[in-house]
CSV table of C-alpha atoms in Angstrom, one decimal:
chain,number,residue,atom,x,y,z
A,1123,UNK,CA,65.3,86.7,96.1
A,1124,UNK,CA,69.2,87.1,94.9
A,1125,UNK,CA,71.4,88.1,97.8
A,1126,UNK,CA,72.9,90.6,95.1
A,1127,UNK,CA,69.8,92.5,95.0
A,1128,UNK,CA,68.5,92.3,98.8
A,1129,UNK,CA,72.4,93.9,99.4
A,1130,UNK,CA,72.2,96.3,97.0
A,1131,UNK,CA,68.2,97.3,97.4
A,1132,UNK,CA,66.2,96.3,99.9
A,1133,UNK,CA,67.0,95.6,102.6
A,1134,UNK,CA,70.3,96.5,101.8
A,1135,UNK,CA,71.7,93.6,103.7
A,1136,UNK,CA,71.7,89.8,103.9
A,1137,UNK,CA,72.0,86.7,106.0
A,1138,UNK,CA,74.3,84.6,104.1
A,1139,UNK,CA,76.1,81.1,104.7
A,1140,UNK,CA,79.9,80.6,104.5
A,1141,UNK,CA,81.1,78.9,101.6
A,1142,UNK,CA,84.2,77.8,103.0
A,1143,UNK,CA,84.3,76.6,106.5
A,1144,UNK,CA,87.7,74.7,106.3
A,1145,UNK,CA,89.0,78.7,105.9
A,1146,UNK,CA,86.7,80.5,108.3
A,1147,UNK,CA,87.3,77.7,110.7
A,1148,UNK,CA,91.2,78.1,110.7
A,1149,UNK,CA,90.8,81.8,111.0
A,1150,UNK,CA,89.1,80.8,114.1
A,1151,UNK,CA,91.7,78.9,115.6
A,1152,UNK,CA,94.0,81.2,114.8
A,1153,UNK,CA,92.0,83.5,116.6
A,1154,UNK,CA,92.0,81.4,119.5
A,1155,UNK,CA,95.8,81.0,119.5
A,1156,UNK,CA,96.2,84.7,119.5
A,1157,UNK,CA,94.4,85.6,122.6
A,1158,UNK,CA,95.8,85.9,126.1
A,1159,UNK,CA,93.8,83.3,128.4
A,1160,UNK,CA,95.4,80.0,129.9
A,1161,UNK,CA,95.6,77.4,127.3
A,1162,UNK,CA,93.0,75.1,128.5
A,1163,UNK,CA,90.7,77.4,127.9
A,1164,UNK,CA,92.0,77.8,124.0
A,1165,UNK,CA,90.3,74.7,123.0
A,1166,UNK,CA,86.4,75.8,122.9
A,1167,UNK,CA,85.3,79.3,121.5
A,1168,UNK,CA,83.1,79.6,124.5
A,1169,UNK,CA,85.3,78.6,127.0
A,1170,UNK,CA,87.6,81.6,125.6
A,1171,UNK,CA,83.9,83.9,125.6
A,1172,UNK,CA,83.6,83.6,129.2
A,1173,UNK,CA,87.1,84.1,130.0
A,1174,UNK,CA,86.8,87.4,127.8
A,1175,UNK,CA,83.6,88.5,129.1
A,1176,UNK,CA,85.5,88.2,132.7
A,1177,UNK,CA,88.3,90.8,131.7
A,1178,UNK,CA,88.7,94.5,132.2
A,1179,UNK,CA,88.9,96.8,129.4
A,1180,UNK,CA,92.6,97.1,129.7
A,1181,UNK,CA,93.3,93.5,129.8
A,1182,UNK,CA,91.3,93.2,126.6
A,1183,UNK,CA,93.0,96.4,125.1
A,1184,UNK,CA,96.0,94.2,125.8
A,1185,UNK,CA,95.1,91.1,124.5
A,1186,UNK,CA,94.4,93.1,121.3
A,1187,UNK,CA,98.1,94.3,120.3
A,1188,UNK,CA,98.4,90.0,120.1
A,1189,UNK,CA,95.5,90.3,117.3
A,1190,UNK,CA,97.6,92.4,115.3
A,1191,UNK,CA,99.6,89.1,114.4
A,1192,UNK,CA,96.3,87.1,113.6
A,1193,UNK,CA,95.3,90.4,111.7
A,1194,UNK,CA,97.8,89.9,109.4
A,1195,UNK,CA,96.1,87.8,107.0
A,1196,UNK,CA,92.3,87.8,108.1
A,1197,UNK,CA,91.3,89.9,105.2
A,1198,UNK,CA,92.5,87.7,102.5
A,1199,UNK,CA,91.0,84.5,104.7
A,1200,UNK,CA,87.5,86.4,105.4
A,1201,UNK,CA,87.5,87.0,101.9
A,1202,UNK,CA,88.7,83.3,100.6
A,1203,UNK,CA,85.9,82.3,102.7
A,1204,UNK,CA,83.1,83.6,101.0
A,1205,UNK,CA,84.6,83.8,97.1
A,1206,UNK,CA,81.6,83.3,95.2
A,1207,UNK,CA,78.9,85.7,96.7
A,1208,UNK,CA,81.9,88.5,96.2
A,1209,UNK,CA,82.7,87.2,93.0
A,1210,UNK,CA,79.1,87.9,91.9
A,1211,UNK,CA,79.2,91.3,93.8
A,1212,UNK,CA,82.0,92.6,92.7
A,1213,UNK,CA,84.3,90.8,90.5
A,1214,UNK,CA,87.6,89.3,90.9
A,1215,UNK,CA,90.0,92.0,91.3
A,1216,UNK,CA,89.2,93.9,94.4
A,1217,UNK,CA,90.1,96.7,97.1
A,1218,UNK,CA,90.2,95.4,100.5
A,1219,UNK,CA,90.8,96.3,103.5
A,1220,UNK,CA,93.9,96.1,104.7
A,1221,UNK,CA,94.0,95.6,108.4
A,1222,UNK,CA,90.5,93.2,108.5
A,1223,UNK,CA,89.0,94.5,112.2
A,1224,UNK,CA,88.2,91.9,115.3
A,1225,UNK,CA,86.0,93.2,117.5
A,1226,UNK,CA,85.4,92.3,121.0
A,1227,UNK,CA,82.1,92.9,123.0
A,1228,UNK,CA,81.7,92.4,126.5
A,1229,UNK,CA,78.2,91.7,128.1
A,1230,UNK,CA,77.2,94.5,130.7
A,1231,UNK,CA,75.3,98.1,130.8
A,1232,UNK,CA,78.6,99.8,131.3
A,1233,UNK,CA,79.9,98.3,127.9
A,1234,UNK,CA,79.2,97.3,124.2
A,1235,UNK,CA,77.1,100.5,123.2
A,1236,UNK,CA,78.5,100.8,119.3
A,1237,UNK,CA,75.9,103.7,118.2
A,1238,UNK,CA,73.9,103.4,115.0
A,1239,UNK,CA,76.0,104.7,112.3
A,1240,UNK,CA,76.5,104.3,108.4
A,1241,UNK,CA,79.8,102.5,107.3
A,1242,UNK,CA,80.3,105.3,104.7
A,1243,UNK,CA,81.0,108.1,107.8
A,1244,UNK,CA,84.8,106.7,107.5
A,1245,UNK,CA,85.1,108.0,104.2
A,1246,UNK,CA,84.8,104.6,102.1
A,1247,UNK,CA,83.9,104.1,98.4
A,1248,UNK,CA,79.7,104.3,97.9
A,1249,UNK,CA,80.4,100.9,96.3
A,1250,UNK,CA,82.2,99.1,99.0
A,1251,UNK,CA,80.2,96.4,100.9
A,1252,UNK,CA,80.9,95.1,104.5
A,1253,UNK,CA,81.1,91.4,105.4
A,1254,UNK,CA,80.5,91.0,109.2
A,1255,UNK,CA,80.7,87.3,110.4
A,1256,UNK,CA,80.6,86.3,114.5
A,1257,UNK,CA,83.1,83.5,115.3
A,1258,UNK,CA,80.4,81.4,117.6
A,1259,UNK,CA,76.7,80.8,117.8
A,1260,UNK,CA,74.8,84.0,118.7
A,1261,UNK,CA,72.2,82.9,121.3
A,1262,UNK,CA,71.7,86.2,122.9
A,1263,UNK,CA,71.4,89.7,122.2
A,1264,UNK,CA,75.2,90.0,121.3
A,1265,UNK,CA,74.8,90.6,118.2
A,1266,UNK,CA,74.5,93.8,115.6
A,1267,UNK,CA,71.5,95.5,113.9
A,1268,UNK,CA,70.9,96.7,110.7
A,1269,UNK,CA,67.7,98.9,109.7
A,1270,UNK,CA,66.7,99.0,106.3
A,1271,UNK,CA,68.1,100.7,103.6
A,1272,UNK,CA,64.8,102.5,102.7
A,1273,UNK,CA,64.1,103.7,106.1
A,1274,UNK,CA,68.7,104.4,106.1
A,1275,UNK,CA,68.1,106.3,103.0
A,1276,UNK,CA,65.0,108.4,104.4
A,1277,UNK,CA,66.7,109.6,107.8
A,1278,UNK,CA,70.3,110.0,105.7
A,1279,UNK,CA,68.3,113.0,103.5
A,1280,UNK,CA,66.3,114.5,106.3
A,1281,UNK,CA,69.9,114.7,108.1
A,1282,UNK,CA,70.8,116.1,105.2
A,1283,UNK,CA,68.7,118.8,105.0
A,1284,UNK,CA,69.5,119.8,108.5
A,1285,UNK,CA,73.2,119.9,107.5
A,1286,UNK,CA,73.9,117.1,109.8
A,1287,UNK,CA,75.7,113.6,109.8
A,1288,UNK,CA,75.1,110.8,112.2
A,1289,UNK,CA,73.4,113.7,114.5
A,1290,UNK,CA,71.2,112.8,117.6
A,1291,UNK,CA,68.2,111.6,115.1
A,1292,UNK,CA,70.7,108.7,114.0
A,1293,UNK,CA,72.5,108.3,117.6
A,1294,UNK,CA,69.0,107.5,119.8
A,1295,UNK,CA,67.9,105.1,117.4
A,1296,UNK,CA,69.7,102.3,119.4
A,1297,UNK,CA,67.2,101.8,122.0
A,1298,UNK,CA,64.9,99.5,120.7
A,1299,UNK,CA,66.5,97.6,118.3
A,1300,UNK,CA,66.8,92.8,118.5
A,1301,UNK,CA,70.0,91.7,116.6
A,1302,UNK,CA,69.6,89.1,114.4
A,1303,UNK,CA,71.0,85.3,115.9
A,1304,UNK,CA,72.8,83.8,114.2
A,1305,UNK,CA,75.3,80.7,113.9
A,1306,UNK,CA,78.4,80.0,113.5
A,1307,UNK,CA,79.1,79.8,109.7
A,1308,UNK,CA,76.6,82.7,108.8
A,1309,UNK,CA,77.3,86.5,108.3
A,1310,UNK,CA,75.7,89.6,107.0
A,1311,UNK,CA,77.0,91.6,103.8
A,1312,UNK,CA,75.3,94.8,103.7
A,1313,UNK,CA,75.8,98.1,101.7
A,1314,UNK,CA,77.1,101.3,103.5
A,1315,UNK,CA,74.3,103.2,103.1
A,1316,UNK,CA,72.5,100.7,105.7
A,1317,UNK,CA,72.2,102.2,109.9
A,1318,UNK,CA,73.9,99.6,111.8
A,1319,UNK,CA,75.0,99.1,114.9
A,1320,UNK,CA,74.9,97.0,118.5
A,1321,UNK,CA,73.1,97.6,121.8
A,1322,UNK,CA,74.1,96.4,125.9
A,1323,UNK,CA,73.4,93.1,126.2
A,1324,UNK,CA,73.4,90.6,129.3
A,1325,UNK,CA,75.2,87.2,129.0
A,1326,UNK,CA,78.1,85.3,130.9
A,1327,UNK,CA,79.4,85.4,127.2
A,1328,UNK,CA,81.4,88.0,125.2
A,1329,UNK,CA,80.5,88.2,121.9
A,1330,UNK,CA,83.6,88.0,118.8
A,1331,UNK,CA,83.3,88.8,115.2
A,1332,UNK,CA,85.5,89.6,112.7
A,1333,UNK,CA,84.8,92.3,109.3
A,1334,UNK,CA,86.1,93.2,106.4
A,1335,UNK,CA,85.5,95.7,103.9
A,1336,UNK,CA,85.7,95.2,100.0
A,1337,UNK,CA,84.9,96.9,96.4
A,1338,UNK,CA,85.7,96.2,92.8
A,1339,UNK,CA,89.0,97.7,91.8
A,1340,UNK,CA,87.1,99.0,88.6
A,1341,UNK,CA,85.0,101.2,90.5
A,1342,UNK,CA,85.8,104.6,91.9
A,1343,UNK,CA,87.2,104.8,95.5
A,1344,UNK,CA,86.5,108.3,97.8
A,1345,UNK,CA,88.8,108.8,100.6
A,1346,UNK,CA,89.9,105.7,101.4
A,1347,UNK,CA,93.3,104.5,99.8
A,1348,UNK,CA,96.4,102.7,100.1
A,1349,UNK,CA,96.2,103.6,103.9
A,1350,UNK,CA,93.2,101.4,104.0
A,1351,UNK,CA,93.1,99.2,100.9
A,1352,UNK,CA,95.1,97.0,99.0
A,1353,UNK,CA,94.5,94.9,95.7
A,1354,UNK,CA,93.4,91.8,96.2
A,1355,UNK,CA,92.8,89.1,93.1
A,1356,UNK,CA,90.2,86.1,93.9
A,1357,UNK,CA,91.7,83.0,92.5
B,1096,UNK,CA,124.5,101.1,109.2
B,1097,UNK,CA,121.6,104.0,109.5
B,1098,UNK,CA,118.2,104.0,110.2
B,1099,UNK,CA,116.3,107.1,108.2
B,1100,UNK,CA,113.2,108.4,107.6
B,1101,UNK,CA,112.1,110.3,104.0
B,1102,UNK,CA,110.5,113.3,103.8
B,1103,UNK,CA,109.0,114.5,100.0
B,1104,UNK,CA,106.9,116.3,98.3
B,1105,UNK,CA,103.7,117.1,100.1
B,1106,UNK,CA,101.9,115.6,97.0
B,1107,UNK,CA,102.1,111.9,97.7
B,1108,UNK,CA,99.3,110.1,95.1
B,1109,UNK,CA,95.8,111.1,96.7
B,1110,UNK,CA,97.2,112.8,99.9
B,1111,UNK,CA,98.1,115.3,100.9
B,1112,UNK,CA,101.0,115.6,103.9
B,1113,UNK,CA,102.8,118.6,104.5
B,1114,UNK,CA,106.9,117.9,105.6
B,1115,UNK,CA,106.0,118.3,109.7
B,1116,UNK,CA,103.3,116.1,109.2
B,1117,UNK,CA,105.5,113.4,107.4
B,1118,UNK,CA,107.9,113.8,110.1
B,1119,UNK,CA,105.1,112.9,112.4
B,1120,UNK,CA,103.8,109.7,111.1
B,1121,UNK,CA,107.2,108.6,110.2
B,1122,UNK,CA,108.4,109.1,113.6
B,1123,UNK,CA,105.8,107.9,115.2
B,1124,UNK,CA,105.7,104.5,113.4
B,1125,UNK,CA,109.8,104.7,114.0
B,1126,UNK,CA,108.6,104.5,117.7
B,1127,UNK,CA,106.3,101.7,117.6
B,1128,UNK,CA,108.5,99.4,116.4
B,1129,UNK,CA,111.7,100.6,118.7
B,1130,UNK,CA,113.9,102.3,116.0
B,1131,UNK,CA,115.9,104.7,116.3
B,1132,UNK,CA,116.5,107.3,113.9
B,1133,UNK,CA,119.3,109.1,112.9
B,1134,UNK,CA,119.1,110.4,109.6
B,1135,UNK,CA,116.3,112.6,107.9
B,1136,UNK,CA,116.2,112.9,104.8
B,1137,UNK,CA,114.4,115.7,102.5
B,1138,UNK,CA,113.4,115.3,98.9
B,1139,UNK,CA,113.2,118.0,97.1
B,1140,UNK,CA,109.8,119.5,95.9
B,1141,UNK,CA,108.5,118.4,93.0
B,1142,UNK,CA,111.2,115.6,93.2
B,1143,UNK,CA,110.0,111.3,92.9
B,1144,UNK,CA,113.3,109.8,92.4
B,1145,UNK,CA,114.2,109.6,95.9
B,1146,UNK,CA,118.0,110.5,94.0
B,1147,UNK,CA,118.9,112.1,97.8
B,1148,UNK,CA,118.6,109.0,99.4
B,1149,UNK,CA,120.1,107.3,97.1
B,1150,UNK,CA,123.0,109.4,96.9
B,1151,UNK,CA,123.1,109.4,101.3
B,1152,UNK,CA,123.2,105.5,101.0
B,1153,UNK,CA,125.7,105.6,99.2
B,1154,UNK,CA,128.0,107.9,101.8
B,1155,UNK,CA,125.8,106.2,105.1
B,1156,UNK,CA,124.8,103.0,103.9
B,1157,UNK,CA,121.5,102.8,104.9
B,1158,UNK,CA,119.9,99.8,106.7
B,1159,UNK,CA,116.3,101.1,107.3
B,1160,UNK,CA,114.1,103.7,105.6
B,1161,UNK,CA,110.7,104.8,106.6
B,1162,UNK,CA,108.3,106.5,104.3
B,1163,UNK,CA,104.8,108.1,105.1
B,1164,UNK,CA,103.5,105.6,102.0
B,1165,UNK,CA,104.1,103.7,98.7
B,1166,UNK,CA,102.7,106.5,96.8
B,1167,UNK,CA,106.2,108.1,97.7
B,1168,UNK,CA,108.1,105.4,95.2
B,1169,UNK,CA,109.5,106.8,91.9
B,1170,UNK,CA,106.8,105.3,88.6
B,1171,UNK,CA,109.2,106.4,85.9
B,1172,UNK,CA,110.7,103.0,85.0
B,1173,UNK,CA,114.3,104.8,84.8
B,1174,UNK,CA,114.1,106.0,88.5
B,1175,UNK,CA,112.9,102.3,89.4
B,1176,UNK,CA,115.3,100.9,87.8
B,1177,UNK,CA,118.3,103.0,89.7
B,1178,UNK,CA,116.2,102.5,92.9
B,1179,UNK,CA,116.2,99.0,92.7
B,1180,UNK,CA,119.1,98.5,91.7
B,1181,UNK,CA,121.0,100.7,94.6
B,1182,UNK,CA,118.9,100.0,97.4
B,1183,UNK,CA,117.5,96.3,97.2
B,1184,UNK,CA,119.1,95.4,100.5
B,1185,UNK,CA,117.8,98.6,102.2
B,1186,UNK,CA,114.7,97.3,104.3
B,1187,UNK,CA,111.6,99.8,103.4
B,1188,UNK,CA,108.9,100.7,105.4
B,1189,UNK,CA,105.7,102.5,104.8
B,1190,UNK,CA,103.9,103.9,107.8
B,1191,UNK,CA,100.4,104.3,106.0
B,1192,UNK,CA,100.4,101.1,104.6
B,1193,UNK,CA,101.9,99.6,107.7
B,1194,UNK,CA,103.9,97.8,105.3
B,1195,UNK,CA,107.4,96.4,105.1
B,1196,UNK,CA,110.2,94.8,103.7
B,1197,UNK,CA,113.2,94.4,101.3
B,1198,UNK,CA,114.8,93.8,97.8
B,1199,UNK,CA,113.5,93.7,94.4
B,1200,UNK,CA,110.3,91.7,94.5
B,1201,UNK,CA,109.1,93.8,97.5
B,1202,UNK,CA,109.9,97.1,95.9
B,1203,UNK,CA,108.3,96.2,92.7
B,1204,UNK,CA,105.0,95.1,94.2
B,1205,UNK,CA,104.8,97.9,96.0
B,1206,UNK,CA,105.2,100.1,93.0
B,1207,UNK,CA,102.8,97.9,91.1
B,1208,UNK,CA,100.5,98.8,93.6
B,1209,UNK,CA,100.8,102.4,93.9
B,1210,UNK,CA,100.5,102.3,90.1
B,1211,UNK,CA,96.7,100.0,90.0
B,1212,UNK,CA,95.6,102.6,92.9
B,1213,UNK,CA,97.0,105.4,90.9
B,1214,UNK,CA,95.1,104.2,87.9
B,1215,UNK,CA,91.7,103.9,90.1
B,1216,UNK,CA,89.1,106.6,89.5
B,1217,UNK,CA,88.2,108.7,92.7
B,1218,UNK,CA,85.3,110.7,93.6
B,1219,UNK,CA,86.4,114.1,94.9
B,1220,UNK,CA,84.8,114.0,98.3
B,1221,UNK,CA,84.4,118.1,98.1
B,1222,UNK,CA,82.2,118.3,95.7
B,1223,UNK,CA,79.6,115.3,96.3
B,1224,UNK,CA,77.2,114.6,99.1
B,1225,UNK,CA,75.5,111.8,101.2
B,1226,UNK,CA,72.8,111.3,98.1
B,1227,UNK,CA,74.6,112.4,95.6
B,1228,UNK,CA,77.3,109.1,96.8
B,1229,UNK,CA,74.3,107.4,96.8
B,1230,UNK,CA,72.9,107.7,93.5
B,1231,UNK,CA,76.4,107.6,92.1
B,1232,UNK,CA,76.5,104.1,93.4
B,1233,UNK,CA,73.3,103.0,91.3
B,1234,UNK,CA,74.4,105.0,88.4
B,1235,UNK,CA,75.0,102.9,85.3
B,1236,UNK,CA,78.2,105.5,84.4
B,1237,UNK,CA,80.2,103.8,87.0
């Protein structure tokens, strides 16, 4: 089946290959340069995991305000790295976000519970799509979930009826979920209609992806705007 | 050489900022980057020429100004024109945006920009819903 259509029906998301490594693999690096750990331990992604997955919370919240350098341009390299398949979702001329996110996720109970939610609670377009991509090999339960969009779309109007948004129904879903492993060079694009989200997970590793957020430029936006977007042309 | 932040109309593009507000955000970004203000300056209502800080850089000579966002930049090509030409050495910043920088390219872009965001259609948030986003998103209209 097209990726275009298992994003955009079922299963409203999809496992898809990078096109171009040379990028993604730079923004690694770059990432790697960024962050706060001894230099020797620069040179390997998981060397840098375990030094992560060693820190506290505030040595990570500091080792963040150096991401907002390597921030700068992930969006436009995220992007660049996967041209076609957003080409063919969206066009050339885009919206995207303008601050790309990097997030962090250390192994341990007491950590790394992202609830289920739907991306469109931040108030982004109906026809913006996510591309979430880990910067390593995910070999344990590190990763995130998505649920499908039919059974997204069934608890989204039952909510609805109730008068509710991402209420208890949606929060307690997290429990028994298995995120998807994948490699280095994959990612998911999903729509933002699709329940999503990560559970604990045990590993000497910390887990480090990176996502962006996009839409054609010809379609309408909701409340997101230049304080979260910017125009973007593929070449 | 004076650091400033702008205050306008409440009406900037698809927000929505009341004047303590604006001081807020502009403050507050003035913080996180260690400057120091000392000038405020207020736009009249209805005003997008930014004419009073033009006409306070010409008496101060301004070095920095902060603005809530781009949205805040003049669109009549007249007004860009006179802001371009008497502030391209003024270093802009826009605290949504998180934006910065200076002279004509810059200002320009930044303006083009406001203008292809300006032109986009948006969905009034008030008067949709969950499915209703949701079937607009399949719709053939869009």
């Amino acid at each position: 089946m097209k990726i275009n259509t298992l994003i955009n029906k079922e299963p409203g998301y999809a496992i898809c290959s990078i096109e171009n490594m040379k990028i993604f693999k730079k923004l690694r690096d770059s990432f790697l340069k960024n962050l706060k750990i001894p230099h020797k331990y620069k040179k390997n992604i998981n060397n840098a995991r375990v030094q992560i997955a060693k820190m506290s919370k505030a040595e990570i919240n500091r080792s963040m305000i150096n991401f907002l350098t390597f921030n700068k341009n992930l969006s436009e390299m995220m992007i660049n790295s996967c041209p076609k398949l957003i080409k063919d979702l969206c066009g050339k001329d885009l919206f995207i976000q303008r601050r790309a996110h990097t997030t962090i996720n250390v192994p341990g109970n007491e950590h790394t519970k992202q609830w289920t939610h739907y991306e469109m609670i931040s108030g982004i377009s109906p026809f913006t799509y996510i591309f979430w991509a880990p910067l390593h090999d995910l070999d344990d339960d590190g990763g995130a979930y998505h649920i499908d969009l039919k059974t997204s779309l069934k608890i989204m109007k039952k909510e609805e009826k109730e008068g509710l948004v991402n209420g208890p129904r949606v929060l307690e879903m997290m429990g028994l979920k298995k995120p998807p492993r994948l490699k280095f060079g994959q990612a998911i694009i999903f729509n933002p209609f699709v329940l999503h989200g990560n559970i604990p997970f045990q590993s000497g590793f910390a887990r480090i992806a990176c996502n962006v957020r996009f839409q054609s430029c010809n379609k309408p936006l909701l409340q997101k705007n230049t304080d979260y977007l910017k125009y973007f042309r593929l070449s | 050489m004076t650091i400033a932040i702008i205050n306008t109309d409440m009406n900037i593009g698809p927000f929505r900022i009341p004047g303590n507000g604006q001081n807020m955000i502009t403050n507050n970004y003035a913080e996180r980057n260690n400057f120091k203000v000392e000038e405020i300056i207020p736009e009249p209502f209805k005003s997008r020429s930014l004419a009073t800080t033009q006409w306070v850089h010409k008496k101060k000579r301004l070095k920095i100004v902060i603005l809530c966002s781009i949205h805040q930049l003049p669109l009549e090509k007249k007004r860009i024109k006179d802001l371009v030409n008497n502030m391209k050495k003024v270093e802009f910043h826009f605290a949504l945006e998180g934006i910065s920088g200076k002279g004509k390219r810059f200002l320009l872009d930044c303006i083009q920009e406001a203008k292809i965001f300006k032109d986009a259609r948006i969905i009034d948030s008030q008067k949709t819903s969950w499915s209703k986003l949701y079937k607009i998103k399949n719709s053939k209209k869009y």
